[in-house]
Amino acid sequence: PHNRVISGSGDHVNSTHFGEVTRQALCLITDNPSIQITGGQMHLNRYVELGTPCALRFDPPRDGCVAFTLEQLGKDCAEISLRFEA
């Protein structure tokens, strides 16, 4: 959350950060830093605490869509899907 462009609440990771994390992950997964995201969905289940490690899992991209799960302390915190064009 210490970002000049994307601000945060100061005590939890905000959903805008989830969007940016998954966008960057998609660029790495597809090996395409110029990939165009055309849409997506986000379902938030739990707060993500600052200063506590978290993990991002994903299913392989299929039909222009990829699904991510953000996990912290063994709990699924967010489910995020992105639609894209290469």
Coordinates of C-alpha atoms in Angstrom, one line a residue:
P1 CA 0.0 0.0 0.0
H2 CA 3.0 2.4 0.0
N3 CA 2.4 3.3 -3.7
R4 CA 2.3 6.8 -5.1
V5 CA -0.5 5.8 -7.6
I6 CA -2.6 3.2 -5.8
S7 CA -3.5 4.3 -2.3
G8 CA -4.5 2.0 0.6
S9 CA -6.3 2.1 3.9
G10 CA -3.1 1.6 6.0
D11 CA -4.2 -1.5 7.9
H12 CA -5.4 -4.0 5.2
V13 CA -4.6 -4.6 1.6
N14 CA -7.2 -3.0 -0.7
S15 CA -9.0 -4.5 -3.6
T16 CA -7.2 -2.2 -6.0
H17 CA -3.9 -3.9 -5.0
F18 CA -5.5 -7.3 -5.7
G19 CA -6.4 -6.1 -9.2
E20 CA -2.8 -4.9 -9.8
V21 CA -1.2 -8.1 -8.4
T22 CA -3.4 -10.3 -10.7
R23 CA -2.7 -8.0 -13.7
Q24 CA 1.1 -8.3 -13.2
A25 CA 0.7 -12.1 -12.6
L26 CA -1.2 -12.4 -15.9
C27 CA 1.6 -10.6 -17.7
L28 CA 4.1 -13.1 -16.3
I29 CA 1.9 -16.2 -16.9
T30 CA 1.4 -15.2 -20.6
D31 CA 4.8 -13.8 -21.0
N32 CA 3.1 -10.7 -22.5
P33 CA 3.6 -7.4 -20.7
S34 CA 1.3 -5.7 -23.1
I35 CA -1.7 -8.0 -22.6
Q36 CA -5.1 -6.2 -22.7
I37 CA -7.5 -7.0 -19.8
T38 CA -11.1 -6.7 -21.1
G39 CA -13.0 -7.5 -17.9
G40 CA -13.1 -9.5 -14.8
Q41 CA -14.7 -10.2 -11.4
M42 CA -13.6 -10.1 -7.8
H43 CA -15.2 -11.8 -4.8
L44 CA -13.7 -10.8 -1.5
N45 CA -14.1 -13.3 1.4
R46 CA -11.7 -12.1 4.1
Y47 CA -9.4 -9.2 4.9
V48 CA -5.8 -9.5 3.8
E49 CA -3.6 -8.3 6.6
L50 CA -0.5 -6.1 5.9
G51 CA 2.8 -7.6 7.0
T52 CA 1.6 -11.2 6.7
P53 CA 2.7 -13.3 3.8
C54 CA 0.0 -14.3 1.2
A55 CA 0.0 -16.5 -1.9
L56 CA -1.6 -16.2 -5.3
R57 CA -2.8 -19.4 -6.9
F58 CA -4.1 -19.6 -10.4
D59 CA -5.6 -22.0 -12.9
P60 CA -3.9 -22.1 -16.4
P61 CA -5.5 -19.5 -18.7
R62 CA -8.2 -20.9 -20.9
D63 CA -10.4 -19.3 -23.6
G64 CA -9.1 -15.8 -22.7
C65 CA -9.8 -16.1 -19.0
V66 CA -7.7 -16.9 -15.9
A67 CA -8.9 -17.5 -12.4
F68 CA -6.8 -16.5 -9.3
T69 CA -7.2 -17.2 -5.6
L70 CA -5.4 -15.0 -3.0
E71 CA -4.7 -17.0 0.2
Q72 CA -3.4 -15.9 3.5
L73 CA -2.8 -18.0 6.6
G74 CA -4.4 -21.0 4.9
K75 CA -7.6 -19.2 4.1
D76 CA -9.0 -18.1 0.7
C77 CA -9.3 -14.3 0.9
A78 CA -10.2 -13.4 -2.6
E79 CA -11.3 -15.0 -5.9
I80 CA -10.4 -13.0 -9.0
S81 CA -11.0 -13.7 -12.6
L82 CA -9.6 -11.7 -15.5
R83 CA -10.7 -11.8 -19.2
F84 CA -8.0 -10.8 -21.6
E85 CA -6.9 -10.5 -25.3
A86 CA -3.3 -11.3 -26.1

